[in-house]
Amino acid sequence: MVPSLYAHPFSSYCQKALIALYENGTGFRYRRIGQDDDPAAFAEMTALWPMKRFPVLADGDRTVFETTVIIEYLDVHHPGPLRLIPEDPAAALEARMLDRVFDNYVMTPLQKIVGDSLRPADRRDPQGVDEARGMLDTAYGWLDSRMAGREWAAGGFGLADCAAAPSLFYADWAHPLGDRFPALRRYRDRLLARPSFARAVDEARPFRHLFPLGAPDRD
């Protein structure tokens, strides 16, 4: 029996898990949330995880949530030719650290900007959005310096890059990298060229109208 992934194609965190699955050709049942051909998926996911946050991985009698843990779980229980977590403990710590950087200091401020745009005008938080944009600039600068001379975030392609791909993809839509961070922009381009992420991006194309700030006519 293959695991089931409850996910939406346009979700950044779902894409993070999908990259890991696609990288190793791991068999799974894709339970797409909100799809007419799979109307029971959301109710099933909610029964597994009442917080109603996706993605959720169901594997036999195990339920796994939080994307980083899903990727770690896959690396242990459904390993493939590509190890997503390095075997060397020191290298594994670096990969986990970079995973947290992309989730906490790129994706989190991005979500603040996007979420604020969905609020009624009289309930918006311009100061919070300014702070989020400042955090993104700081993260961009640090990551740009780190990625100079590197192909992937932490050694070979793995956990950190699964986190980086959707984070940088959507962050650049809301707070463009421009020409200020050339090494980070080249890294984003490499991620987009990676077949696993390119597949996730293509699967999400029909939903670009959902991006509240307007999806740019690129990528």
Backbone as ProteinMPNN parsed JSONL, in Angstrom:
{"seq_chain_A": "MVPSLYAHPFSSYCQKALIALYENGTGFRYRRIGQDDDPAAFAEMTALWPMKRFPVLADGDRTVFETTVIIEYLDVHHPGPLRLIPEDPAAALEARMLDRVFDNYVMTPLQKIVGDSLRPADRRDPQGVDEARGMLDTAYGWLDSRMAGREWAAGGFGLADCAAAPSLFYADWAHPLGDRFPALRRYRDRLLARPSFARAVDEARPFRHLFPLGAPDRD", "coords_chain_A": {"N_chain_A": [[0.849, -1.19, 0.0], [0.568, 2.199, -0.874], [1.532, 5.444, 0.44], [-0.786, 8.147, 1.2], [-1.14, 11.462, 0.12], [-2.488, 14.357, 1.266], [-3.246, 17.289, -0.18], [-2.893, 20.558, -1.732], [-2.323, 21.698, -5.01], [-1.376, 24.345, -5.386], [-0.375, 25.247, -3.043], [2.398, 26.336, -1.171], [3.718, 24.851, 0.848], [2.714, 22.323, 0.349], [3.824, 21.881, -2.151], [6.473, 21.699, -1.39], [6.555, 19.183, -0.102], [5.76, 17.599, -2.265], [7.904, 17.876, -4.039], [9.865, 16.339, -2.759], [8.707, 13.781, -2.969], [8.537, 13.499, -5.763], [11.213, 13.668, -6.501], [12.34, 11.21, -5.837], [10.723, 9.486, -7.151], [8.695, 8.331, -5.655], [5.989, 6.25, -4.987], [2.646, 7.283, -4.524], [-0.636, 8.158, -3.334], [-2.41, 10.758, -4.545], [-4.292, 12.931, -2.93], [-6.155, 15.389, -3.743], [-6.951, 18.4, -2.377], [-10.012, 20.126, -2.478], [-10.71, 19.455, -5.062], [-12.937, 18.611, -7.658], [-13.066, 15.986, -8.461], [-12.345, 14.579, -6.279], [-13.969, 14.743, -3.851], [-14.156, 13.912, -1.196], [-11.751, 14.257, 0.017], [-10.957, 16.453, 1.686], [-12.554, 16.151, 3.989], [-11.641, 13.667, 4.877], [-8.966, 14.321, 5.429], [-9.324, 16.18, 7.502], [-10.376, 14.559, 9.478], [-8.123, 13.121, 10.074], [-6.357, 15.086, 10.912], [-7.231, 17.528, 12.825], [-6.558, 20.241, 12.774], [-6.749, 21.099, 10.217], [-4.843, 21.769, 8.319], [-2.837, 21.592, 5.486], [0.095, 20.11, 3.888], [-0.888, 16.683, 4.583], [0.279, 13.507, 5.386], [-0.719, 10.231, 5.015], [-0.019, 7.036, 5.994], [-0.599, 3.878, 6.02], [-1.299, 3.016, 9.301], [-0.21, 5.306, 10.252], [-0.111, 8.822, 10.671], [1.19, 11.735, 9.366], [2.178, 15.027, 9.765], [3.144, 18.467, 9.134], [5.48, 19.751, 7.046], [8.312, 19.496, 6.908], [8.734, 17.325, 8.614], [7.309, 15.373, 7.25], [8.973, 15.034, 5.017], [11.28, 14.097, 6.28], [10.202, 11.731, 7.287], [9.601, 10.329, 4.922], [12.191, 9.93, 4.02], [13.099, 8.074, 5.817], [11.183, 5.948, 5.87], [10.355, 5.508, 3.26], [12.615, 5.362, 1.48], [14.594, 6.536, -1.272], [16.673, 6.652, -4.25], [17.884, 9.138, -3.911], [19.133, 10.618, -1.099], [17.472, 12.644, 1.086], [18.008, 13.765, 3.515], [21.151, 14.289, 4.748], [23.453, 11.628, 5.535], [25.642, 12.058, 7.182], [25.967, 13.41, 10.391], [26.644, 16.135, 10.995], [26.342, 17.388, 8.522], [23.647, 16.885, 8.163], [22.536, 18.467, 10.179], [23.138, 21.014, 9.167], [21.552, 20.998, 6.847], [19.002, 20.85, 7.991], [18.981, 23.257, 9.405], [19.047, 25.166, 7.304], [16.647, 24.516, 6.079], [14.882, 25.456, 8.045], [15.492, 28.167, 7.895], [14.504, 28.913, 5.353], [11.764, 28.322, 5.674], [11.027, 29.862, 7.951], [12.049, 32.479, 7.624], [11.739, 33.275, 5.044], [9.34, 32.128, 3.895], [7.488, 32.646, 5.997], [7.423, 35.583, 6.431], [6.575, 36.191, 3.816], [4.007, 35.049, 3.807], [2.791, 36.744, 5.605], [2.66, 39.136, 4.128], [1.047, 38.356, 1.946], [-1.234, 37.41, 3.302], [-2.101, 39.753, 4.549], [-2.997, 41.217, 2.396], [-5.407, 40.065, 1.872], [-7.12, 40.941, 3.776], [-9.869, 43.083, 4.86], [-9.75, 46.542, 3.888], [-9.741, 48.31, 6.062], [-8.678, 46.829, 8.088], [-6.113, 46.2, 7.718], [-2.517, 45.838, 8.107], [-0.168, 47.839, 7.845], [2.308, 48.415, 9.043], [3.145, 45.901, 9.952], [3.42, 44.619, 7.482], [5.487, 46.124, 6.348], [7.53, 45.407, 8.12], [7.691, 42.69, 7.525], [8.576, 42.79, 4.877], [11.051, 43.935, 5.336], [12.259, 41.851, 6.759], [12.385, 39.935, 4.735], [14.18, 41.2, 2.966], [16.484, 41.148, 4.548], [16.819, 38.367, 4.852], [17.115, 37.645, 2.145], [19.539, 38.94, 1.574], [21.369, 37.603, 3.276], [21.111, 34.97, 2.334], [21.877, 35.315, -0.31], [24.602, 35.877, -0.065], [25.409, 33.441, 0.998], [24.788, 31.629, -1.039], [26.523, 32.229, -3.054], [28.74, 30.791, -5.181], [27.767, 28.275, -4.587], [25.884, 25.38, -5.542], [23.584, 24.075, -4.536], [21.602, 24.386, -1.51], [22.613, 23.147, 0.832], [25.024, 21.321, 0.517], [24.49, 18.451, -1.457], [21.444, 18.234, -3.458], [18.509, 18.427, -1.518], [16.616, 18.275, 1.541], [16.713, 21.065, 2.357], [16.602, 22.38, -0.083], [14.157, 21.539, -1.053], [12.559, 23.047, 0.624], [13.408, 25.599, -0.101], [12.645, 25.981, -2.787], [9.69, 26.431, -3.317], [9.432, 28.555, -1.503], [11.167, 30.679, -2.375], [10.175, 30.911, -4.938], [7.475, 31.906, -4.702], [7.936, 34.086, -3.012], [9.445, 35.841, -4.538], [7.506, 36.729, -6.261], [5.946, 38.387, -4.642], [7.722, 40.078, -3.332], [10.013, 41.194, -5.063], [13.148, 39.814, -6.112], [14.743, 41.151, -7.918], [17.606, 42.808, -9.272], [19.279, 42.828, -7.184], [20.208, 40.668, -5.766], [22.018, 38.601, -7.051], [23.182, 35.971, -6.889], [21.294, 34.554, -5.437], [19.103, 34.795, -7.122], [19.999, 33.306, -9.32], [20.102, 30.829, -8.105], [17.377, 30.425, -7.568], [16.521, 30.173, -10.223], [17.813, 27.776, -10.908], [16.453, 26.016, -9.253], [13.879, 26.174, -10.363], [14.377, 24.93, -12.738], [14.778, 22.342, -11.996], [13.561, 19.1, -12.447], [11.664, 17.951, -10.634], [10.576, 20.122, -9.191], [9.746, 21.731, -11.309], [7.68, 20.16, -12.267], [5.854, 20.326, -10.123], [5.295, 23.072, -10.21], [4.092, 23.29, -12.745], [1.795, 21.748, -12.32], [0.439, 23.438, -10.672], [-0.265, 25.613, -12.182], [-2.971, 26.077, -13.171], [-4.134, 27.348, -11.033], [-3.228, 29.886, -10.576], [-4.643, 32.224, -10.567], [-5.539, 32.461, -8.012], [-3.657, 33.731, -6.479], [-3.414, 36.418, -4.433], [-2.114, 38.875, -4.832], [-1.733, 39.032, -7.47], [-0.46, 37.045, -9.919], [2.666, 37.226, -11.481], [3.441, 37.653, -14.998], [5.263, 35.479, -15.744], [7.757, 32.907, -15.134]], "CA_chain_A": [[0.0, 0.0, 0.0], [1.358, 3.427, -0.95], [0.972, 6.503, 1.284], [-1.661, 9.16, 0.599], [-0.8, 12.846, 0.45], [-3.59, 15.309, 1.167], [-2.512, 18.498, -0.539], [-3.394, 21.389, -2.826], [-1.171, 21.947, -5.868], [-0.884, 25.726, -5.365], [0.184, 25.525, -1.72], [3.86, 26.263, -1.132], [4.162, 23.751, 1.699], [2.412, 21.08, -0.354], [4.849, 21.722, -3.182], [7.695, 21.252, -0.717], [6.442, 17.731, 0.064], [5.692, 16.976, -3.582], [9.262, 17.821, -4.587], [10.529, 15.178, -2.161], [8.115, 12.583, -3.556], [8.885, 13.42, -7.179], [12.652, 13.472, -6.649], [12.664, 9.785, -5.725], [9.724, 8.658, -7.82], [7.973, 7.589, -4.622], [4.583, 6.041, -5.272], [1.719, 7.801, -3.507], [-1.975, 8.519, -3.787], [-2.52, 12.21, -4.425], [-5.645, 13.351, -2.567], [-6.119, 16.834, -3.99], [-7.963, 19.145, -1.632], [-10.779, 21.085, -3.258], [-10.896, 19.01, -6.437], [-14.258, 18.016, -7.863], [-12.968, 14.543, -8.64], [-11.931, 13.969, -5.01], [-14.687, 15.594, -2.891], [-14.048, 13.435, 0.184], [-10.375, 14.402, 0.493], [-10.832, 17.398, 2.794], [-13.153, 15.545, 5.182], [-10.719, 12.629, 5.351], [-7.808, 14.966, 6.03], [-9.744, 16.788, 8.758], [-10.494, 13.483, 10.457], [-6.763, 12.739, 10.449], [-5.641, 16.22, 11.506], [-8.297, 18.511, 13.018], [-6.109, 21.605, 12.512], [-7.168, 21.38, 8.836], [-3.717, 22.346, 7.574], [-2.178, 20.617, 4.618], [-0.182, 18.72, 3.55], [-0.917, 15.598, 5.556], [0.631, 12.216, 4.796], [-1.286, 9.061, 5.691], [0.721, 5.849, 5.557], [-1.1, 2.813, 6.878], [-1.887, 3.555, 10.522], [0.549, 6.494, 10.645], [-0.449, 10.119, 10.096], [2.337, 12.617, 9.515], [1.936, 16.391, 9.301], [4.287, 19.376, 9.11], [6.149, 19.321, 5.824], [9.671, 19.037, 7.174], [8.649, 15.983, 9.202], [6.902, 14.478, 6.168], [10.159, 14.718, 4.217], [12.118, 13.219, 7.113], [9.53, 10.429, 7.341], [9.815, 9.67, 3.64], [13.591, 9.528, 3.922], [13.281, 6.893, 6.675], [10.26, 4.844, 5.605], [10.211, 5.309, 1.818], [13.845, 5.916, 0.908], [14.838, 6.356, -2.693], [18.09, 6.809, -4.607], [18.401, 10.413, -3.407], [18.924, 10.865, 0.324], [17.058, 14.031, 1.289], [18.7, 14.173, 4.731], [22.486, 13.67, 4.69], [23.767, 10.649, 6.569], [26.585, 12.664, 8.118], [25.184, 14.202, 11.349], [26.916, 17.561, 10.876], [25.708, 17.845, 7.282], [22.204, 16.851, 8.391], [22.187, 19.66, 10.954], [23.166, 22.162, 8.262], [20.371, 20.918, 5.993], [17.822, 21.201, 8.794], [19.059, 24.688, 9.701], [18.639, 25.901, 6.106], [15.208, 24.28, 5.938], [14.2, 26.376, 8.945], [15.685, 29.525, 7.388], [13.559, 29.173, 4.26], [10.39, 28.319, 6.179], [10.752, 30.892, 8.955], [12.507, 33.826, 7.285], [11.273, 33.612, 3.699], [7.928, 31.817, 3.736], [6.639, 33.286, 7.007], [7.118, 36.974, 6.076], [5.771, 36.207, 2.599], [2.617, 34.794, 4.173], [2.282, 37.97, 6.227], [2.331, 40.083, 3.052], [-0.087, 37.832, 1.198], [-2.399, 37.383, 4.178], [-2.582, 41.111, 4.787], [-3.717, 41.688, 1.205], [-6.737, 39.466, 1.886], [-7.935, 41.58, 4.802], [-10.544, 44.334, 4.486], [-8.811, 47.669, 3.901], [-9.675, 48.958, 7.375], [-8.076, 45.918, 9.063], [-4.764, 45.852, 7.275], [-1.431, 46.104, 9.043], [0.962, 48.305, 7.031], [3.571, 48.288, 9.777], [3.533, 44.497, 9.911], [3.872, 44.312, 6.125], [6.82, 46.724, 6.203], [8.475, 44.577, 8.864], [7.852, 41.449, 6.773], [9.436, 43.082, 3.731], [12.401, 44.109, 5.866], [12.801, 40.527, 7.06], [12.725, 39.311, 3.466], [15.422, 41.8, 2.476], [17.584, 40.618, 5.357], [17.005, 36.964, 4.474], [17.659, 37.621, 0.793], [20.95, 39.311, 1.611], [22.145, 36.523, 3.891], [21.094, 33.817, 1.44], [22.663, 35.645, -1.493], [26.014, 35.67, 0.284], [25.641, 32.014, 1.208], [24.666, 30.865, -2.275], [27.615, 32.557, -3.976], [29.646, 29.656, -5.341], [27.107, 27.013, -4.253], [24.81, 24.952, -6.441], [22.406, 23.796, -3.712], [21.659, 25.113, -0.239], [23.386, 22.464, 1.881], [25.613, 20.151, -0.126], [23.672, 17.996, -2.568], [20.025, 18.571, -3.411], [17.839, 17.71, -0.434], [15.579, 18.907, 2.354], [16.754, 22.531, 2.328], [16.192, 22.835, -1.408], [12.707, 21.339, -1.105], [11.981, 24.216, 1.289], [13.776, 26.825, -0.808], [12.017, 26.138, -4.099], [8.437, 27.2, -3.283], [9.602, 29.798, -0.749], [11.719, 31.709, -3.25], [9.283, 31.052, -6.086], [6.38, 32.815, -4.388], [8.441, 35.316, -2.405], [9.856, 36.734, -5.614], [6.298, 37.337, -6.809], [5.421, 39.401, -3.732], [8.804, 40.993, -2.945], [10.954, 40.735, -6.092], [14.599, 39.814, -5.902], [15.343, 42.14, -8.799], [19.02, 42.597, -9.587], [20.069, 43.073, -5.966], [20.68, 39.416, -5.168], [22.239, 37.774, -8.249], [23.432, 34.558, -6.585], [20.024, 33.971, -5.015], [18.263, 34.686, -8.314], [20.465, 32.157, -10.101], [19.671, 29.629, -7.369], [15.949, 30.275, -7.858], [16.424, 29.661, -11.592], [18.181, 26.354, -10.894], [15.351, 25.284, -8.635], [12.79, 26.096, -11.334], [14.775, 23.984, -13.785], [14.809, 20.994, -11.444], [12.33, 18.458, -12.926], [10.67, 17.717, -9.577], [9.87, 21.367, -8.899], [9.063, 22.141, -12.537], [6.422, 19.415, -12.302], [4.941, 20.918, -9.143], [4.889, 24.382, -10.721], [3.155, 23.081, -13.847], [0.526, 21.272, -11.769], [-0.216, 24.547, -9.981], [-0.573, 26.725, -13.094], [-4.386, 26.434, -13.282], [-4.63, 28.021, -9.821], [-2.5, 31.136, -10.356], [-5.587, 33.318, -10.308], [-5.783, 32.522, -6.568], [-2.643, 34.532, -5.794], [-4.167, 37.671, -4.262], [-1.355, 40.032, -5.292], [-1.611, 38.919, -8.904], [0.713, 36.294, -10.347], [3.327, 37.899, -12.608], [3.408, 36.928, -16.266], [6.584, 34.872, -15.924], [7.893, 31.603, -14.448]], "C_chain_A": [[0.887, 1.243, 0.0], [0.735, 4.478, -0.026], [0.066, 7.43, 0.487], [-1.2, 10.535, 1.056], [-2.018, 13.713, 0.201], [-2.967, 16.685, 0.963], [-3.277, 19.281, -1.594], [-2.211, 21.795, -3.691], [-0.574, 23.343, -5.762], [-0.228, 26.097, -4.038], [1.703, 25.355, -1.716], [4.336, 25.084, -0.298], [3.81, 22.398, 1.09], [3.435, 20.83, -1.456], [6.163, 21.229, -2.577], [7.679, 19.735, -0.535], [6.433, 17.014, -1.277], [7.073, 16.863, -4.219], [9.977, 16.575, -4.065], [10.002, 13.877, -2.768], [8.554, 12.408, -5.009], [10.368, 13.152, -7.377], [13.005, 11.987, -6.675], [11.668, 8.874, -6.436], [8.931, 7.815, -6.851], [6.498, 7.456, -5.0], [3.708, 6.592, -4.149], [0.379, 8.092, -4.17], [-2.173, 10.002, -3.512], [-3.98, 12.56, -4.174], [-5.688, 14.868, -2.631], [-7.287, 17.526, -3.291], [-8.675, 20.11, -2.579], [-10.996, 20.7, -4.703], [-12.237, 18.3, -6.576], [-14.201, 16.506, -7.98], [-12.552, 13.819, -7.359], [-12.622, 14.701, -3.861], [-14.523, 15.166, -1.445], [-12.696, 13.742, 0.802], [-10.275, 15.318, 1.708], [-11.409, 16.808, 4.076], [-12.246, 14.458, 5.746], [-9.517, 13.257, 6.041], [-8.151, 15.561, 7.393], [-9.9, 15.734, 9.855], [-9.122, 13.037, 10.942], [-6.061, 13.83, 11.238], [-6.609, 17.382, 11.659], [-7.862, 19.968, 12.817], [-6.425, 22.044, 11.084], [-6.084, 22.093, 8.028], [-3.075, 21.264, 6.724], [-0.771, 21.088, 4.275], [-0.236, 17.817, 4.773], [-0.595, 14.31, 4.805], [0.02, 11.116, 5.648], [-0.615, 7.826, 5.116], [0.348, 4.689, 6.465], [-1.764, 3.418, 8.1], [-1.132, 4.784, 11.026], [0.011, 7.719, 9.927], [0.69, 11.073, 10.402], [1.956, 13.987, 8.966], [3.165, 17.237, 9.605], [5.273, 18.892, 8.04], [7.561, 18.82, 6.057], [9.661, 17.611, 7.721], [8.191, 14.966, 8.157], [8.114, 14.066, 5.34], [11.104, 13.81, 5.007], [11.516, 11.81, 7.171], [9.754, 9.654, 6.042], [11.241, 9.153, 3.522], [13.873, 8.267, 4.739], [12.472, 5.707, 6.173], [10.038, 4.562, 4.12], [11.445, 5.87, 1.119], [13.954, 5.608, -0.58], [16.31, 6.546, -2.989], [18.706, 8.097, -4.094], [18.086, 10.535, -1.932], [18.63, 12.348, 0.519], [17.645, 14.622, 2.563], [20.077, 13.519, 4.695], [22.703, 12.682, 5.825], [24.734, 11.207, 7.598], [25.832, 13.585, 9.071], [25.404, 15.706, 11.223], [26.263, 18.134, 9.62], [24.186, 17.861, 7.425], [21.746, 18.061, 9.186], [22.162, 20.895, 10.073], [21.931, 22.169, 7.367], [19.114, 21.319, 6.761], [17.813, 22.689, 9.133], [18.58, 25.504, 8.505], [17.159, 25.695, 5.806], [14.425, 25.251, 6.799], [14.35, 27.825, 8.472], [14.654, 29.831, 6.299], [12.115, 29.208, 4.754], [10.107, 29.539, 7.053], [11.064, 32.312, 8.504], [12.266, 34.206, 5.839], [9.768, 33.363, 3.609], [7.052, 32.539, 4.75], [6.4, 34.762, 6.706], [6.333, 37.087, 4.773], [4.297, 36.009, 2.938], [1.992, 35.996, 4.87], [1.837, 38.957, 5.154], [1.088, 39.628, 2.305], [-1.357, 37.855, 2.055], [-2.974, 38.762, 4.417], [-3.384, 41.623, 3.599], [-5.135, 41.133, 1.14], [-7.66, 40.104, 2.917], [-8.737, 42.747, 4.222], [-9.591, 45.52, 4.68], [-8.662, 48.271, 5.294], [-9.062, 48.064, 8.453], [-6.664, 45.503, 8.671], [-3.718, 46.391, 8.238], [-0.2, 46.568, 8.261], [2.299, 48.202, 7.742], [4.061, 46.842, 9.741], [4.035, 44.093, 8.537], [5.254, 44.903, 5.888], [7.871, 45.89, 6.926], [8.734, 43.262, 8.126], [8.756, 41.669, 5.563], [10.884, 43.316, 4.179], [13.046, 42.774, 6.201], [13.194, 39.802, 5.783], [14.022, 39.883, 2.9], [16.629, 41.263, 3.238], [17.881, 39.17, 4.991], [17.603, 36.844, 3.083], [19.16, 37.918, 0.808], [21.82, 38.209, 2.185], [22.24, 35.327, 2.957], [21.906, 34.082, 0.178], [24.152, 35.432, -1.227], [26.328, 34.192, 0.416], [25.67, 31.252, -0.11], [25.742, 31.205, -3.297], [28.579, 31.372, -4.027], [29.046, 28.314, -4.984], [26.073, 26.675, -5.314], [23.513, 24.771, -5.679], [22.648, 24.325, -2.304], [22.592, 24.471, 0.779], [23.979, 21.187, 1.308], [24.815, 19.749, -1.347], [22.216, 18.371, -2.393], [19.338, 17.744, -2.326], [16.799, 18.546, 0.269], [15.559, 20.419, 2.211], [16.284, 23.078, 0.99], [14.699, 22.61, -1.641], [11.991, 22.516, -0.452], [12.216, 25.487, 0.486], [12.939, 27.054, -2.054], [10.695, 26.903, -4.038], [8.565, 28.513, -2.519], [10.084, 30.929, -1.653], [10.832, 31.96, -4.461], [8.203, 32.089, -5.795], [6.877, 34.127, -3.78], [8.849, 36.326, -3.473], [8.662, 37.379, -6.308], [5.849, 38.531, -5.952], [6.45, 40.464, -3.369], [9.994, 40.656, -3.847], [12.418, 40.822, -5.677], [15.276, 40.892, -6.743], [16.777, 41.769, -9.144], [19.906, 42.707, -8.349], [20.752, 41.828, -5.447], [20.953, 38.396, -6.282], [22.46, 36.299, -7.959], [22.131, 33.862, -6.186], [19.075, 33.84, -6.198], [18.699, 33.498, -9.171], [20.061, 30.844, -9.433], [18.191, 29.381, -7.611], [15.749, 29.71, -9.268], [16.774, 28.173, -11.65], [17.071, 25.504, -10.297], [14.196, 25.116, -9.614], [13.099, 25.112, -12.459], [14.83, 22.542, -13.293], [13.515, 20.275, -11.826], [11.258, 18.271, -11.854], [9.885, 18.986, -9.269], [9.143, 21.885, -10.135], [7.714, 21.43, -12.657], [5.406, 20.009, -11.336], [4.43, 22.274, -9.612], [3.865, 24.223, -11.832], [1.793, 22.608, -13.335], [-0.261, 22.4, -11.112], [-0.657, 25.672, -10.915], [-2.06, 27.059, -13.18], [-4.917, 27.248, -12.11], [-3.977, 29.387, -9.598], [-3.426, 32.326, -10.112], [-5.887, 33.461, -8.819], [-4.781, 33.401, -5.84], [-3.177, 35.952, -5.661], [-3.44, 38.92, -4.738], [-1.221, 40.056, -6.808], [-0.329, 38.202, -9.293], [1.363, 37.001, -11.527], [3.331, 37.02, -13.85], [4.801, 36.403, -16.582], [6.599, 33.544, -15.171], [6.935, 30.575, -15.049]], "O_chain_A": [[1.839, 1.334, 0.775], [-0.46, 4.414, 0.262], [0.141, 7.491, -0.74], [-0.906, 10.745, 2.233], [-2.52, 13.799, -0.92], [-2.247, 17.184, 1.828], [-4.173, 18.76, -2.258], [-1.181, 22.202, -3.154], [0.617, 23.518, -6.021], [0.404, 27.147, -3.928], [2.224, 24.351, -2.201], [5.266, 24.385, -0.699], [4.535, 21.425, 1.294], [3.862, 19.694, -1.667], [6.875, 20.434, -3.189], [8.686, 19.073, -0.787], [7.028, 15.946, -1.417], [7.377, 15.862, -4.868], [10.614, 15.848, -4.828], [10.782, 12.968, -3.05], [8.9, 11.305, -5.432], [10.745, 12.47, -8.33], [13.867, 11.561, -7.444], [11.753, 7.65, -6.34], [8.533, 6.698, -7.183], [5.84, 8.453, -5.298], [3.998, 6.392, -2.969], [0.28, 8.249, -5.386], [-2.109, 10.439, -2.363], [-4.807, 12.497, -5.083], [-5.301, 15.549, -1.681], [-8.453, 17.263, -3.585], [-8.044, 20.811, -3.369], [-11.426, 21.533, -5.501], [-12.623, 17.497, -5.726], [-15.163, 15.816, -7.642], [-12.419, 12.595, -7.348], [-11.945, 15.23, -2.98], [-14.729, 15.978, -0.543], [-12.503, 13.511, 1.996], [-9.576, 14.99, 2.666], [-10.81, 16.951, 5.142], [-12.099, 14.342, 6.962], [-9.091, 12.797, 7.1], [-7.362, 15.461, 8.332], [-9.593, 15.99, 11.019], [-8.972, 12.622, 12.092], [-5.263, 13.542, 12.13], [-6.795, 18.152, 10.717], [-8.716, 20.847, 12.701], [-6.374, 23.235, 10.778], [-6.38, 22.916, 7.162], [-2.807, 20.159, 7.196], [-0.462, 22.277, 4.351], [0.291, 18.138, 5.838], [-1.13, 14.056, 3.725], [0.221, 11.077, 6.862], [-0.637, 7.597, 3.907], [0.91, 4.533, 7.549], [-2.679, 4.232, 7.975], [-1.401, 5.253, 12.132], [-0.287, 7.674, 8.733], [1.108, 11.208, 11.552], [1.47, 14.098, 7.841], [4.105, 16.777, 10.253], [5.818, 17.791, 8.117], [7.968, 17.82, 5.465], [10.489, 16.788, 7.332], [8.638, 13.819, 8.176], [8.269, 12.893, 5.0], [11.662, 12.861, 4.455], [12.242, 10.818, 7.111], [10.062, 8.462, 6.067], [11.473, 8.067, 2.989], [14.765, 7.488, 4.405], [12.992, 4.597, 6.059], [9.577, 3.477, 3.764], [11.334, 6.751, 0.267], [13.48, 4.583, -1.07], [17.121, 6.596, -2.064], [19.914, 8.158, -3.863], [16.919, 10.553, -1.541], [19.44, 13.202, 0.16], [17.767, 15.841, 2.684], [20.161, 12.294, 4.617], [22.203, 12.872, 6.933], [24.649, 10.858, 8.775], [25.115, 14.471, 8.607], [24.45, 16.477, 11.333], [25.7, 19.228, 9.648], [23.515, 18.737, 6.88], [20.688, 18.624, 8.906], [21.273, 21.736, 10.206], [21.328, 23.22, 7.149], [18.264, 22.041, 6.24], [16.752, 23.314, 9.148], [17.792, 26.436, 8.67], [16.492, 26.613, 5.327], [13.423, 25.812, 6.356], [13.427, 28.624, 8.634], [14.011, 30.88, 6.321], [11.327, 30.037, 4.299], [9.063, 30.177, 6.911], [10.413, 33.256, 8.953], [12.552, 35.334, 5.439], [9.005, 34.274, 3.286], [5.969, 33.003, 4.395], [5.243, 35.18, 6.723], [5.505, 37.987, 4.635], [3.437, 36.719, 2.416], [0.792, 36.236, 4.738], [0.761, 39.547, 5.257], [0.18, 40.422, 2.06], [-2.42, 38.268, 1.591], [-4.192, 38.93, 4.482], [-4.342, 42.377, 3.772], [-5.977, 41.677, 0.425], [-8.861, 39.831, 2.925], [-8.342, 43.334, 3.215], [-8.723, 45.483, 5.551], [-7.569, 48.698, 5.668], [-8.936, 48.483, 9.604], [-6.1, 44.564, 9.233], [-3.986, 47.266, 9.061], [0.717, 45.778, 8.035], [3.318, 47.931, 7.108], [5.246, 46.587, 9.527], [4.977, 43.307, 8.43], [6.109, 44.25, 5.289], [8.971, 45.687, 6.412], [9.864, 42.774, 8.102], [9.605, 40.831, 5.259], [11.825, 42.938, 3.48], [14.238, 42.578, 5.961], [14.223, 39.127, 5.746], [14.868, 39.135, 2.408], [17.666, 40.961, 2.647], [19.04, 38.784, 4.837], [18.501, 36.031, 2.861], [19.946, 37.242, 0.145], [22.887, 37.911, 1.648], [23.309, 34.737, 2.799], [22.552, 33.175, -0.347], [24.869, 34.876, -2.06], [27.392, 33.738, -0.006], [26.475, 30.337, -0.286], [25.855, 30.521, -4.315], [29.164, 31.003, -3.009], [29.736, 27.298, -5.066], [25.462, 27.562, -5.909], [22.463, 25.249, -6.108], [23.776, 24.671, -1.951], [23.288, 25.175, 1.512], [23.487, 20.093, 1.584], [24.492, 20.591, -2.186], [21.798, 18.779, -1.31], [19.546, 16.536, -2.219], [16.174, 19.42, -0.332], [14.502, 21.001, 1.968], [15.638, 24.124, 0.936], [14.05, 23.389, -2.339], [10.935, 22.938, -0.922], [11.341, 26.348, 0.4], [12.561, 28.188, -2.352], [10.591, 27.955, -4.668], [7.884, 29.485, -2.846], [9.483, 32.003, -1.691], [10.746, 33.085, -4.954], [8.035, 33.044, -6.554], [6.282, 35.177, -4.021], [8.621, 37.526, -3.321], [8.791, 38.461, -6.881], [5.425, 39.557, -6.482], [6.096, 41.617, -3.126], [10.886, 39.912, -3.439], [12.853, 41.754, -5.0], [16.272, 41.478, -6.319], [17.122, 40.596, -9.289], [21.132, 42.682, -8.451], [21.769, 41.918, -4.759], [20.201, 37.433, -6.436], [21.976, 35.45, -8.708], [21.899, 32.712, -6.558], [18.317, 32.872, -6.273], [17.856, 32.766, -9.69], [19.721, 29.871, -10.107], [17.788, 28.24, -7.837], [14.888, 28.854, -9.472], [16.118, 27.402, -12.35], [16.786, 24.407, -10.777], [13.597, 24.043, -9.692], [12.192, 24.534, -13.057], [14.919, 21.618, -14.101], [12.441, 20.806, -11.548], [10.069, 18.417, -12.138], [8.666, 18.938, -9.105], [8.041, 22.422, -10.023], [6.729, 22.023, -13.094], [4.237, 20.177, -11.682], [3.254, 22.589, -9.43], [2.869, 24.946, -11.861], [0.756, 23.02, -13.856], [-1.485, 22.327, -11.006], [-1.352, 26.591, -10.484], [-2.397, 28.241, -13.257], [-6.025, 27.781, -12.177], [-4.156, 29.986, -8.537], [-3.019, 33.322, -9.513], [-6.435, 34.481, -8.402], [-5.021, 33.785, -4.696], [-3.375, 36.629, -6.67], [-4.083, 39.931, -5.022], [-0.659, 40.997, -7.368], [0.767, 38.695, -9.027], [0.673, 37.344, -12.487], [3.236, 35.796, -13.76], [5.436, 36.82, -17.55], [5.578, 33.112, -14.636], [6.904, 29.427, -14.606]]}, "name": "protein", "num_of_chains": 1, "seq": "MVPSLYAHPFSSYCQKALIALYENGTGFRYRRIGQDDDPAAFAEMTALWPMKRFPVLADGDRTVFETTVIIEYLDVHHPGPLRLIPEDPAAALEARMLDRVFDNYVMTPLQKIVGDSLRPADRRDPQGVDEARGMLDTAYGWLDSRMAGREWAAGGFGLADCAAAPSLFYADWAHPLGDRFPALRRYRDRLLARPSFARAVDEARPFRHLFPLGAPDRD"}
